[in-house]
Amino acid sequence: MYSRLMSTQDRLIESTQELLWERGYVGTSPRAIQERAGAGQGSMYHHFAGKPDLAAVALARSAEQLRALAEERLATPGTAYDRIAAYLEREREVLRGCRIGRMAQDPEVVADPRLRAPVEETFSWLRGRIAEVIAEGVAAGDLAPATDPDDTAAAIVAVVQGGYVLARAADDPEPFHQAVRGALALLHTD
């Protein structure tokens, strides 16, 4: 599954990222991580103090990747509406949900400040970054003057996370796409 050139440490982190996304924290055992990474128990404990340490690193990497994907779309040229649309309409594995959002639903992650931190920081960053784009749009006249950047950014993040939940519940990506279309229709001023 992994390239021989990838270090054992990176294989362990990537395996943990995938397993957390698929199974959540409780469902991700050290044995499953080791098997997926093709690494032995000694290798895992050589690089990490244990499952919580490895999971914290994996969550931080997933958060970093999510922020980079969002920034790539939010920093594109165009109006604020165009940039938000680029973020909302980007290609996603809708039925798998959000790597980070899933962790917010995991009681063990939420209960552990170190594991919860990348989740909380990512959503805080995302709301702030989208609010910046919205504020730019209001100032430029691209969005309605009464649009509150913070409230609207929170709603956009909620649309994405809620859209994942609706799509997974229906086992169909269409509810996600409906939520995105609805959010964009609310932002559109023409």
Backbone as ProteinMPNN parsed JSONL, in Angstrom:
{"seq_chain_A": "MYSRLMSTQDRLIESTQELLWERGYVGTSPRAIQERAGAGQGSMYHHFAGKPDLAAVALARSAEQLRALAEERLATPGTAYDRIAAYLEREREVLRGCRIGRMAQDPEVVADPRLRAPVEETFSWLRGRIAEVIAEGVAAGDLAPATDPDDTAAAIVAVVQGGYVLARAADDPEPFHQAVRGALALLHTD", "coords_chain_A": {"N_chain_A": [[0.812, -1.188, 0.0], [1.993, 1.224, 0.691], [4.714, 3.249, -0.404], [8.042, 2.095, -0.631], [9.896, 4.015, -0.2], [8.824, 5.74, 1.631], [9.06, 6.753, 4.975], [8.994, 4.716, 7.949], [7.822, 6.02, 10.102], [6.23, 7.963, 8.772], [4.516, 6.23, 7.388], [3.156, 5.075, 9.523], [1.837, 7.348, 10.549], [0.216, 8.131, 8.34], [-1.329, 5.821, 8.062], [-2.692, 5.855, 10.476], [-4.12, 8.255, 10.154], [-5.909, 7.518, 8.089], [-7.266, 5.341, 9.279], [-8.442, 6.561, 11.519], [-10.232, 8.215, 10.207], [-11.848, 6.323, 8.958], [-12.723, 4.618, 11.085], [-12.862, 5.995, 13.5], [-11.575, 7.09, 16.722], [-11.771, 5.217, 18.903], [-12.25, 2.848, 17.519], [-9.867, 2.425, 16.247], [-7.218, 0.512, 16.495], [-3.939, -0.068, 17.948], [-2.797, -2.351, 16.774], [-4.165, -2.547, 14.299], [-3.25, -0.212, 13.104], [-0.497, -0.763, 12.894], [-0.576, -3.013, 11.202], [-1.713, -1.924, 8.839], [0.237, -0.062, 8.203], [2.374, -1.671, 7.771], [4.268, -2.121, 9.721], [6.106, -3.017, 12.63], [5.363, -3.618, 16.15], [7.463, -2.683, 17.72], [8.575, -0.712, 16.072], [6.512, 1.154, 16.006], [6.368, 1.997, 18.673], [8.881, 2.961, 18.941], [8.838, 5.351, 17.565], [6.627, 6.712, 18.602], [4.961, 7.47, 21.687], [2.706, 6.054, 22.259], [-0.664, 5.048, 21.356], [-2.329, 7.425, 21.803], [-0.428, 9.489, 21.415], [0.461, 9.052, 18.772], [-2.003, 9.333, 17.465], [-2.532, 12.034, 17.992], [-0.541, 13.299, 16.473], [-1.275, 12.393, 13.935], [-3.856, 13.516, 13.705], [-3.18, 16.216, 13.791], [-1.765, 16.416, 11.388], [-3.794, 15.755, 9.541], [-5.478, 17.926, 10.0], [-3.848, 20.031, 9.156], [-3.656, 19.406, 6.426], [-6.344, 19.649, 5.656], [-6.74, 22.388, 6.121], [-4.954, 23.431, 4.218], [-6.159, 22.571, 1.806], [-8.58, 23.994, 1.957], [-7.623, 26.638, 2.002], [-6.423, 26.786, -0.482], [-8.632, 26.962, -2.179], [-10.043, 29.164, -1.13], [-8.305, 31.216, -1.554], [-8.271, 31.697, -4.227], [-8.449, 33.632, -7.286], [-11.008, 36.126, -7.847], [-14.423, 37.034, -7.034], [-15.728, 37.331, -3.664], [-17.904, 35.635, -3.422], [-17.328, 33.83, -5.54], [-15.005, 32.644, -4.55], [-15.853, 31.448, -2.182], [-17.7, 29.704, -3.278], [-15.922, 28.11, -4.74], [-14.618, 26.852, -2.63], [-16.793, 25.487, -1.381], [-17.718, 23.85, -3.457], [-15.641, 22.171, -4.108], [-14.019, 19.099, -5.026], [-14.881, 16.286, -3.136], [-14.813, 13.477, -0.891], [-17.628, 12.728, -0.239], [-19.327, 10.798, 1.012], [-17.642, 9.669, 2.829], [-17.336, 11.552, 4.716], [-15.988, 14.164, 6.819], [-12.609, 14.32, 7.669], [-11.775, 15.695, 9.932], [-14.152, 16.696, 11.078], [-15.424, 14.325, 11.765], [-13.982, 13.549, 13.98], [-14.838, 15.32, 15.916], [-17.111, 14.184, 16.774], [-16.382, 12.055, 18.224], [-16.293, 10.711, 21.352], [-13.984, 10.152, 22.94], [-11.986, 11.634, 21.737], [-12.942, 14.24, 22.009], [-12.901, 14.421, 24.761], [-10.228, 14.506, 25.39], [-7.899, 16.931, 25.716], [-5.538, 17.263, 24.153], [-6.009, 15.718, 21.846], [-8.367, 16.862, 20.977], [-7.594, 19.462, 20.34], [-6.457, 19.914, 17.608], [-8.812, 19.639, 16.15], [-10.57, 21.588, 17.168], [-8.98, 23.899, 16.657], [-8.802, 23.82, 13.869], [-11.472, 24.165, 12.982], [-11.95, 26.671, 14.081], [-10.012, 28.215, 12.73], [-10.969, 27.866, 10.102], [-13.554, 29.025, 10.173], [-12.766, 31.644, 10.75], [-11.184, 32.266, 8.513], [-12.998, 32.055, 6.373], [-14.753, 34.043, 7.2], [-13.112, 36.286, 6.82], [-12.971, 36.338, 4.005], [-15.655, 36.794, 3.422], [-16.03, 39.308, 4.647], [-14.367, 40.835, 3.004], [-15.853, 40.589, 0.663], [-18.23, 41.906, 1.362], [-17.237, 44.493, 1.762], [-16.383, 45.05, -0.832], [-18.739, 45.117, -2.149], [-19.698, 42.828, -3.248], [-21.179, 41.07, -1.784], [-24.196, 41.155, 0.134], [-24.723, 44.13, 2.056], [-25.66, 43.779, 4.688], [-24.716, 41.357, 5.475], [-23.375, 39.39, 7.928], [-20.113, 38.699, 8.642], [-18.951, 36.806, 10.538], [-21.154, 35.267, 11.509], [-22.14, 34.27, 9.096], [-19.95, 32.838, 8.127], [-19.794, 30.83, 10.084], [-22.199, 29.547, 9.513], [-21.671, 28.572, 6.941], [-19.608, 26.724, 7.417], [-21.078, 24.983, 9.001], [-22.942, 24.114, 7.116], [-21.341, 22.537, 5.429], [-20.386, 20.53, 7.234], [-22.828, 19.536, 8.236], [-23.953, 18.786, 5.826], [-22.341, 16.613, 5.139], [-23.179, 14.796, 7.134], [-25.916, 14.46, 6.49], [-25.664, 13.333, 3.935], [-24.258, 10.956, 4.472], [-26.136, 9.679, 6.11], [-28.165, 9.208, 4.277], [-26.833, 7.647, 2.522], [-26.019, 8.705, 0.123], [-24.645, 11.155, -1.959], [-26.138, 13.379, -2.711], [-27.761, 14.934, -0.788], [-25.706, 16.444, 0.442], [-24.805, 18.018, -1.701], [-27.144, 19.422, -2.22], [-27.323, 20.983, 0.105], [-25.063, 22.604, -0.23], [-25.739, 23.947, -2.627], [-27.958, 25.347, -1.672], [-26.81, 27.01, 0.291], [-25.146, 28.602, -1.303], [-27.087, 29.855, -2.876], [-28.283, 31.466, -0.969], [-26.238, 33.263, -0.478], [-25.893, 34.566, -2.88], [-26.243, 37.597, -4.626], [-27.356, 38.609, -6.939]], "CA_chain_A": [[0.0, 0.0, 0.0], [2.843, 2.395, 0.796], [5.993, 3.23, -1.098], [9.198, 1.702, 0.177], [10.652, 5.222, 0.104], [8.186, 6.441, 2.736], [9.609, 6.301, 6.249], [8.08, 3.979, 8.826], [7.078, 7.011, 10.872], [5.191, 8.522, 7.899], [3.522, 5.178, 7.134], [2.34, 4.977, 10.739], [0.97, 8.536, 10.618], [-0.807, 8.044, 7.284], [-2.24, 4.719, 8.404], [-3.542, 6.339, 11.563], [-5.055, 9.224, 9.569], [-6.951, 6.788, 7.362], [-8.073, 4.551, 10.212], [-9.278, 7.487, 12.298], [-11.307, 8.653, 9.307], [-12.738, 5.187, 8.705], [-13.238, 3.919, 12.264], [-12.856, 6.804, 14.703], [-10.465, 6.834, 17.638], [-11.974, 3.975, 19.648], [-12.161, 1.724, 16.585], [-8.524, 2.349, 15.668], [-6.32, -0.149, 17.444], [-2.519, -0.068, 17.562], [-2.548, -3.485, 15.874], [-4.66, -2.183, 12.962], [-2.317, 0.796, 12.585], [0.742, -1.462, 12.531], [-0.843, -3.848, 10.019], [-1.896, -1.078, 7.658], [1.519, 0.605, 7.915], [3.425, -2.652, 7.526], [5.297, -1.84, 10.726], [5.999, -3.809, 13.839], [5.062, -2.927, 17.392], [8.675, -1.98, 18.142], [8.707, 0.501, 15.253], [5.511, 2.128, 16.425], [6.729, 2.559, 19.978], [10.144, 3.688, 18.776], [8.522, 6.698, 17.062], [5.526, 7.334, 19.342], [4.815, 6.962, 23.05], [1.535, 5.183, 22.291], [-1.751, 5.411, 20.449], [-2.723, 8.838, 21.89], [0.631, 10.32, 20.827], [0.378, 8.87, 17.316], [-3.267, 9.926, 17.007], [-2.39, 13.497, 18.033], [0.262, 13.685, 15.307], [-2.091, 12.132, 12.745], [-4.911, 14.534, 13.651], [-2.549, 17.494, 13.427], [-1.467, 16.366, 9.955], [-5.077, 15.843, 8.823], [-5.935, 19.313, 10.132], [-2.997, 20.831, 8.273], [-4.05, 19.107, 5.046], [-7.659, 20.244, 5.428], [-6.557, 23.845, 6.017], [-4.312, 23.715, 2.927], [-7.18, 22.415, 0.761], [-9.511, 25.12, 2.059], [-6.929, 27.869, 1.612], [-6.226, 26.727, -1.936], [-9.87, 27.43, -2.816], [-10.423, 30.487, -0.633], [-7.327, 32.199, -2.042], [-8.346, 31.81, -5.679], [-8.915, 34.954, -7.732], [-12.437, 36.254, -8.074], [-15.214, 37.676, -5.99], [-15.887, 36.535, -2.441], [-18.841, 34.559, -3.767], [-16.606, 32.844, -6.352], [-14.038, 31.95, -3.702], [-16.624, 30.568, -1.286], [-18.228, 28.633, -4.135], [-14.801, 27.198, -5.027], [-14.426, 26.05, -1.422], [-17.936, 24.596, -1.161], [-17.926, 22.92, -4.568], [-14.457, 21.368, -4.41], [-14.241, 17.655, -5.014], [-14.781, 15.699, -1.799], [-15.344, 12.127, -0.699], [-18.762, 13.129, 0.584], [-19.859, 9.715, 1.83], [-16.694, 9.358, 3.902], [-17.415, 12.615, 5.707], [-14.83, 15.019, 7.024], [-11.603, 13.726, 8.561], [-11.733, 16.454, 11.179], [-15.504, 16.728, 11.637], [-15.713, 13.024, 12.381], [-13.336, 13.495, 15.289], [-15.639, 16.115, 16.847], [-18.198, 13.318, 17.225], [-15.781, 10.938, 18.951], [-16.223, 11.127, 22.757], [-12.628, 10.075, 23.491], [-11.232, 12.756, 21.181], [-13.466, 15.456, 22.623], [-12.531, 14.41, 26.185], [-8.776, 14.644, 25.541], [-7.528, 18.247, 25.167], [-4.503, 17.165, 23.11], [-6.628, 15.2, 20.621], [-9.396, 17.814, 20.544], [-6.989, 20.73, 19.908], [-6.432, 20.136, 16.156], [-10.192, 19.744, 15.67], [-11.025, 22.921, 17.555], [-8.179, 24.904, 15.95], [-9.14, 23.799, 12.442], [-12.769, 24.808, 12.774], [-11.778, 28.091, 14.404], [-9.3, 28.809, 11.592], [-11.835, 27.85, 8.92], [-14.574, 30.076, 10.351], [-12.087, 32.935, 10.633], [-10.735, 32.499, 7.13], [-14.192, 32.318, 5.561], [-15.243, 35.367, 7.618], [-12.271, 37.28, 6.126], [-13.405, 36.401, 2.603], [-16.978, 37.424, 3.42], [-15.832, 40.731, 4.945], [-13.851, 41.425, 1.761], [-16.979, 40.646, -0.27], [-19.142, 42.969, 1.794], [-16.552, 45.767, 1.489], [-16.307, 45.258, -2.278], [-20.087, 45.17, -2.705], [-20.03, 41.525, -3.857], [-22.163, 40.428, -0.918], [-25.134, 42.119, 0.723], [-24.12, 44.895, 3.147], [-26.113, 43.298, 5.995], [-24.134, 40.037, 5.728], [-22.447, 39.352, 9.06], [-19.057, 37.753, 8.279], [-18.762, 35.709, 11.496], [-22.332, 34.403, 11.499], [-22.235, 33.6, 7.797], [-18.865, 31.849, 8.077], [-20.215, 29.694, 10.914], [-23.252, 28.837, 8.775], [-21.051, 27.853, 5.821], [-18.936, 25.549, 7.984], [-22.152, 24.078, 9.419], [-23.513, 23.521, 5.903], [-20.448, 21.463, 4.988], [-20.409, 19.428, 8.196], [-24.174, 18.967, 8.221], [-24.13, 18.123, 4.532], [-21.718, 15.281, 5.259], [-24.04, 13.951, 7.964], [-27.111, 14.129, 5.711], [-25.275, 12.428, 2.845], [-23.94, 9.644, 5.046], [-27.387, 9.079, 6.582], [-28.919, 8.778, 3.102], [-25.93, 6.871, 1.676], [-26.154, 9.363, -1.174], [-24.035, 12.479, -1.852], [-27.027, 14.468, -3.131], [-28.09, 15.897, 0.278], [-24.578, 17.36, 0.616], [-24.823, 18.969, -2.816], [-28.302, 20.299, -2.008], [-26.961, 21.946, 1.143], [-24.125, 23.553, -0.848], [-26.495, 24.809, -3.542], [-28.794, 26.217, -0.85], [-25.944, 28.034, 0.902], [-24.728, 29.535, -2.359], [-28.249, 30.649, -3.263], [-28.479, 32.483, 0.074], [-25.177, 34.275, -0.607], [-25.939, 35.225, -4.194], [-26.951, 38.878, -4.54], [-27.932, 39.037, -8.233]], "C_chain_A": [[0.86, 1.259, 0.0], [4.145, 2.172, 0.052], [7.101, 2.825, -0.133], [10.018, 2.933, 0.578], [10.077, 5.998, 1.287], [8.734, 5.873, 4.046], [8.546, 5.544, 7.051], [7.217, 4.956, 9.62], [5.943, 7.606, 10.026], [4.117, 7.482, 7.575], [2.597, 5.017, 8.339], [1.365, 6.152, 10.84], [-0.138, 8.452, 9.576], [-1.813, 6.939, 7.567], [-3.21, 5.154, 9.497], [-4.549, 7.357, 11.046], [-6.223, 8.496, 8.898], [-7.86, 6.016, 8.313], [-8.955, 5.435, 11.087], [-10.469, 7.944, 11.471], [-12.331, 7.538, 9.118], [-13.462, 4.709, 9.959], [-13.403, 4.784, 13.504], [-11.717, 6.374, 15.62], [-10.603, 5.484, 18.342], [-11.783, 2.76, 18.745], [-10.799, 1.544, 15.942], [-7.57, 1.764, 16.707], [-4.866, -0.013, 16.994], [-2.19, -1.191, 16.58], [-2.983, -3.163, 14.436], [-3.732, -1.152, 12.316], [-1.054, 0.12, 12.078], [0.549, -2.302, 11.276], [-0.958, -3.004, 8.758], [-0.575, -0.436, 7.237], [2.613, -0.384, 7.527], [4.595, -2.445, 8.475], [5.057, -2.692, 11.958], [5.717, -2.947, 15.051], [6.264, -2.114, 17.863], [8.868, -0.682, 17.376], [7.731, 1.574, 15.711], [5.937, 2.797, 17.732], [8.111, 3.203, 19.984], [9.859, 5.152, 18.409], [7.496, 7.443, 17.916], [5.377, 6.678, 20.706], [3.643, 5.986, 23.179], [0.481, 5.688, 21.328], [-2.159, 6.88, 20.582], [-1.701, 9.788, 21.247], [0.579, 10.255, 19.3], [-0.894, 9.512, 16.762], [-3.186, 11.448, 16.997], [-1.603, 13.996, 16.827], [-0.554, 13.501, 14.027], [-3.208, 13.168, 12.604], [-4.345, 15.889, 13.261], [-2.234, 17.522, 11.93], [-2.752, 16.452, 9.131], [-5.602, 17.272, 8.854], [-5.148, 20.23, 9.205], [-3.388, 20.631, 6.808], [-5.403, 19.72, 4.717], [-7.549, 21.752, 5.265], [-5.92, 24.207, 4.669], [-5.309, 23.597, 1.777], [-8.156, 23.593, 0.768], [-8.851, 26.402, 1.574], [-6.707, 27.922, 0.099], [-7.447, 27.28, -2.67], [-10.219, 28.869, -2.398], [-9.487, 31.59, -1.122], [-7.354, 32.355, -3.558], [-8.77, 33.22, -6.065], [-10.434, 34.951, -7.912], [-13.121, 36.947, -6.919], [-15.251, 36.778, -4.754], [-16.832, 35.366, -2.703], [-18.134, 33.457, -4.541], [-15.671, 32.0, -5.492], [-14.742, 30.999, -2.73], [-17.221, 29.414, -2.082], [-17.124, 27.623, -4.466], [-14.529, 26.299, -3.829], [-15.553, 25.024, -1.264], [-18.07, 23.515, -2.234], [-16.706, 22.069, -4.896], [-14.794, 19.883, -4.324], [-13.97, 17.108, -3.61], [-15.259, 14.259, -1.838], [-16.509, 12.255, 0.277], [-19.226, 12.007, 1.51], [-18.886, 9.257, 2.924], [-16.742, 10.406, 5.0], [-16.111, 13.383, 5.787], [-13.875, 14.355, 8.016], [-11.613, 14.403, 9.933], [-13.11, 16.473, 11.849], [-15.874, 15.417, 12.319], [-15.128, 12.956, 13.793], [-14.099, 14.298, 16.342], [-16.8, 15.303, 17.41], [-17.688, 12.143, 18.05], [-15.587, 11.344, 20.417], [-14.809, 11.102, 23.34], [-11.753, 11.209, 22.965], [-11.655, 14.044, 21.874], [-13.036, 15.555, 24.093], [-11.042, 14.647, 26.42], [-8.332, 15.966, 24.908], [-6.482, 18.176, 24.047], [-5.081, 16.664, 21.79], [-7.667, 16.178, 20.079], [-8.79, 19.076, 19.929], [-6.943, 20.897, 18.385], [-7.83, 20.292, 15.551], [-10.707, 21.163, 15.928], [-10.291, 24.013, 16.767], [-8.532, 24.96, 14.469], [-10.466, 24.49, 12.179], [-12.711, 26.295, 13.085], [-11.084, 28.814, 13.247], [-10.232, 28.931, 10.39], [-12.921, 28.921, 9.024], [-13.949, 31.452, 10.178], [-11.691, 33.256, 9.216], [-11.914, 32.802, 6.209], [-14.773, 33.681, 5.924], [-14.429, 36.476, 6.958], [-12.722, 37.457, 4.683], [-14.758, 37.109, 2.516], [-16.859, 38.923, 3.688], [-15.285, 41.462, 3.719], [-14.976, 41.592, 0.745], [-17.973, 41.729, 0.076], [-18.524, 44.328, 1.454], [-16.514, 46.086, 0.002], [-17.684, 45.366, -2.923], [-20.504, 43.881, -3.395], [-21.111, 40.796, -3.074], [-23.016, 41.522, -0.277], [-24.504, 42.821, 1.923], [-24.498, 44.39, 4.54], [-25.515, 41.932, 6.357], [-23.126, 40.123, 6.867], [-21.375, 38.298, 8.76], [-18.927, 36.562, 9.226], [-19.937, 34.737, 11.486], [-22.42, 33.602, 10.2], [-21.147, 32.546, 7.647], [-19.228, 30.619, 8.892], [-21.283, 28.875, 10.194], [-22.659, 28.025, 7.621], [-20.33, 26.6, 6.313], [-19.983, 24.519, 8.412], [-22.815, 23.404, 8.223], [-22.645, 22.351, 5.441], [-20.541, 20.275, 5.938], [-21.771, 18.751, 8.234], [-24.48, 18.247, 6.923], [-23.51, 16.731, 4.515], [-22.632, 14.326, 6.026], [-25.273, 13.515, 7.174], [-26.794, 13.133, 4.598], [-24.974, 11.031, 3.374], [-25.205, 8.932, 5.508], [-28.208, 8.525, 5.418], [-28.117, 7.814, 2.223], [-25.994, 7.376, 0.229], [-25.544, 10.763, -1.05], [-24.982, 13.643, -2.156], [-27.43, 15.402, -1.987], [-26.95, 16.879, 0.574], [-24.627, 18.433, -0.456], [-26.017, 19.915, -2.718], [-27.973, 21.374, -0.98], [-26.021, 23.015, 0.586], [-24.866, 24.497, -1.779], [-27.359, 25.802, -2.764], [-27.977, 27.34, -0.212], [-25.52, 29.063, -0.13], [-25.875, 30.411, -2.827], [-28.511, 31.758, -2.238], [-27.441, 33.592, -0.017], [-25.303, 35.12, -1.866], [-26.782, 36.497, -4.112], [-27.601, 39.314, -5.849], [-29.381, 38.667, -8.363]], "O_chain_A": [[0.497, 2.256, -0.624], [4.611, 1.042, -0.097], [7.078, 3.185, 1.044], [10.745, 2.902, 1.572], [10.77, 6.824, 1.881], [8.854, 4.658, 4.201], [7.347, 5.725, 6.841], [6.017, 4.737, 9.788], [4.819, 7.738, 10.509], [2.935, 7.819, 7.495], [1.389, 4.843, 8.179], [0.197, 5.963, 11.181], [-1.306, 8.676, 9.894], [-3.011, 7.106, 7.337], [-4.402, 4.853, 9.44], [-5.711, 7.333, 11.451], [-7.386, 8.833, 9.124], [-9.082, 6.037, 8.165], [-10.102, 5.082, 11.364], [-11.585, 8.046, 11.98], [-13.537, 7.786, 9.118], [-14.659, 4.426, 9.921], [-14.026, 4.349, 14.473], [-10.992, 5.422, 15.331], [-9.655, 4.699, 18.372], [-11.213, 1.754, 19.168], [-10.597, 0.607, 15.17], [-7.175, 2.432, 17.663], [-4.591, 0.138, 15.804], [-1.394, -1.001, 15.66], [-2.269, -3.465, 13.481], [-3.465, -1.218, 11.116], [-0.594, 0.394, 10.97], [1.402, -2.307, 10.389], [-0.369, -3.333, 7.728], [-0.306, -0.286, 6.045], [3.659, 0.014, 7.015], [5.758, -2.574, 8.09], [3.919, -3.038, 12.275], [5.813, -1.721, 15.002], [6.11, -0.994, 18.348], [9.274, 0.329, 17.948], [8.078, 2.752, 15.793], [5.87, 4.019, 17.866], [8.466, 3.91, 20.927], [10.54, 6.067, 18.874], [7.498, 8.673, 17.95], [5.634, 5.485, 20.865], [3.603, 5.183, 24.111], [0.708, 6.638, 20.578], [-2.326, 7.542, 19.558], [-2.077, 10.773, 20.611], [0.645, 11.281, 18.624], [-0.864, 10.158, 15.714], [-3.717, 12.087, 16.089], [-1.962, 15.009, 16.227], [-0.525, 14.354, 13.14], [-3.474, 13.644, 11.501], [-4.96, 16.626, 12.49], [-2.421, 18.55, 11.279], [-2.787, 17.157, 8.122], [-6.111, 17.772, 7.851], [-5.718, 21.101, 8.549], [-3.442, 21.593, 6.042], [-5.594, 20.252, 3.624], [-8.18, 22.334, 4.384], [-6.314, 25.194, 4.049], [-5.307, 24.429, 0.87], [-8.511, 24.122, -0.285], [-9.452, 27.165, 0.818], [-6.796, 28.986, -0.514], [-7.307, 27.986, -3.669], [-10.637, 29.681, -3.224], [-9.847, 32.766, -1.102], [-6.531, 33.083, -4.113], [-9.382, 33.927, -5.264], [-11.051, 33.904, -8.104], [-12.485, 37.387, -5.96], [-14.854, 35.614, -4.803], [-16.585, 34.245, -2.258], [-18.314, 32.277, -4.241], [-15.561, 30.789, -5.684], [-14.276, 29.885, -2.491], [-17.244, 28.277, -1.611], [-17.369, 26.417, -4.471], [-14.241, 25.114, -3.994], [-15.298, 23.841, -1.042], [-18.488, 22.395, -1.943], [-16.731, 21.316, -5.869], [-15.732, 19.477, -3.637], [-12.959, 17.431, -2.986], [-16.025, 13.874, -2.721], [-16.389, 11.933, 1.459], [-19.491, 12.256, 2.686], [-19.278, 8.534, 3.84], [-16.242, 10.173, 6.1], [-15.245, 13.26, 4.921], [-14.294, 13.886, 9.074], [-11.473, 13.744, 10.963], [-13.21, 16.284, 13.061], [-16.562, 15.415, 13.34], [-15.728, 12.364, 14.691], [-14.016, 13.991, 17.532], [-17.404, 15.69, 18.41], [-18.478, 11.326, 18.523], [-14.79, 12.239, 20.698], [-14.473, 11.958, 24.159], [-10.871, 11.691, 23.677], [-10.81, 14.843, 22.278], [-12.83, 16.655, 24.606], [-10.638, 14.958, 27.541], [-8.383, 16.108, 23.686], [-6.545, 18.954, 23.095], [-4.684, 17.137, 20.725], [-7.828, 16.309, 18.866], [-9.42, 19.699, 19.074], [-7.358, 21.948, 17.895], [-8.005, 20.997, 14.557], [-11.209, 21.836, 15.028], [-10.92, 24.946, 16.269], [-8.559, 26.041, 13.881], [-10.576, 25.305, 11.264], [-13.364, 27.093, 12.413], [-11.513, 29.891, 12.834], [-10.278, 29.974, 9.737], [-13.174, 29.643, 8.06], [-14.53, 32.326, 9.536], [-11.844, 34.39, 8.763], [-11.839, 33.698, 5.368], [-15.239, 34.403, 5.043], [-14.989, 37.502, 6.573], [-12.841, 38.58, 4.194], [-14.972, 37.933, 1.627], [-17.52, 39.723, 3.025], [-15.698, 42.585, 3.431], [-15.051, 42.606, 0.051], [-18.504, 42.398, -0.81], [-19.202, 45.208, 0.924], [-16.602, 47.25, -0.389], [-17.789, 45.672, -4.111], [-21.543, 43.837, -4.054], [-21.867, 40.001, -3.633], [-22.591, 42.672, -0.168], [-23.822, 42.18, 2.723], [-23.724, 44.56, 5.481], [-25.786, 41.41, 7.439], [-22.137, 40.849, 6.773], [-21.7, 37.117, 8.638], [-18.805, 35.425, 8.769], [-19.74, 33.522, 11.457], [-22.734, 32.412, 10.209], [-21.396, 31.473, 7.097], [-19.001, 29.491, 8.453], [-21.272, 27.646, 10.258], [-23.105, 26.908, 7.358], [-20.43, 25.539, 5.698], [-19.795, 23.32, 8.209], [-23.208, 22.241, 8.311], [-23.166, 21.29, 5.099], [-20.75, 19.143, 5.502], [-21.855, 17.523, 8.26], [-25.174, 17.231, 6.91], [-24.074, 15.792, 3.954], [-22.832, 13.184, 5.613], [-25.635, 12.338, 7.185], [-27.562, 12.204, 4.349], [-25.392, 10.037, 2.781], [-25.34, 7.722, 5.325], [-28.868, 7.495, 5.554], [-28.661, 7.23, 1.286], [-26.019, 6.605, -0.731], [-25.891, 11.494, -0.123], [-24.641, 14.792, -1.875], [-27.439, 16.612, -2.209], [-27.208, 18.032, 0.921], [-24.504, 19.622, -0.159], [-25.914, 21.084, -3.092], [-28.306, 22.544, -1.172], [-26.169, 24.197, 0.897], [-24.654, 25.709, -1.735], [-27.477, 26.964, -3.153], [-28.414, 28.491, -0.184], [-25.534, 30.263, 0.142], [-25.671, 31.583, -3.142], [-28.914, 32.862, -2.605], [-27.728, 34.738, 0.327], [-24.86, 36.269, -1.897], [-27.898, 36.478, -3.592], [-28.333, 40.304, -5.863], [-30.003, 38.955, -9.386]]}, "name": "protein", "num_of_chains": 1, "seq": "MYSRLMSTQDRLIESTQELLWERGYVGTSPRAIQERAGAGQGSMYHHFAGKPDLAAVALARSAEQLRALAEERLATPGTAYDRIAAYLEREREVLRGCRIGRMAQDPEVVADPRLRAPVEETFSWLRGRIAEVIAEGVAAGDLAPATDPDDTAAAIVAVVQGGYVLARAADDPEPFHQAVRGALALLHTD"}
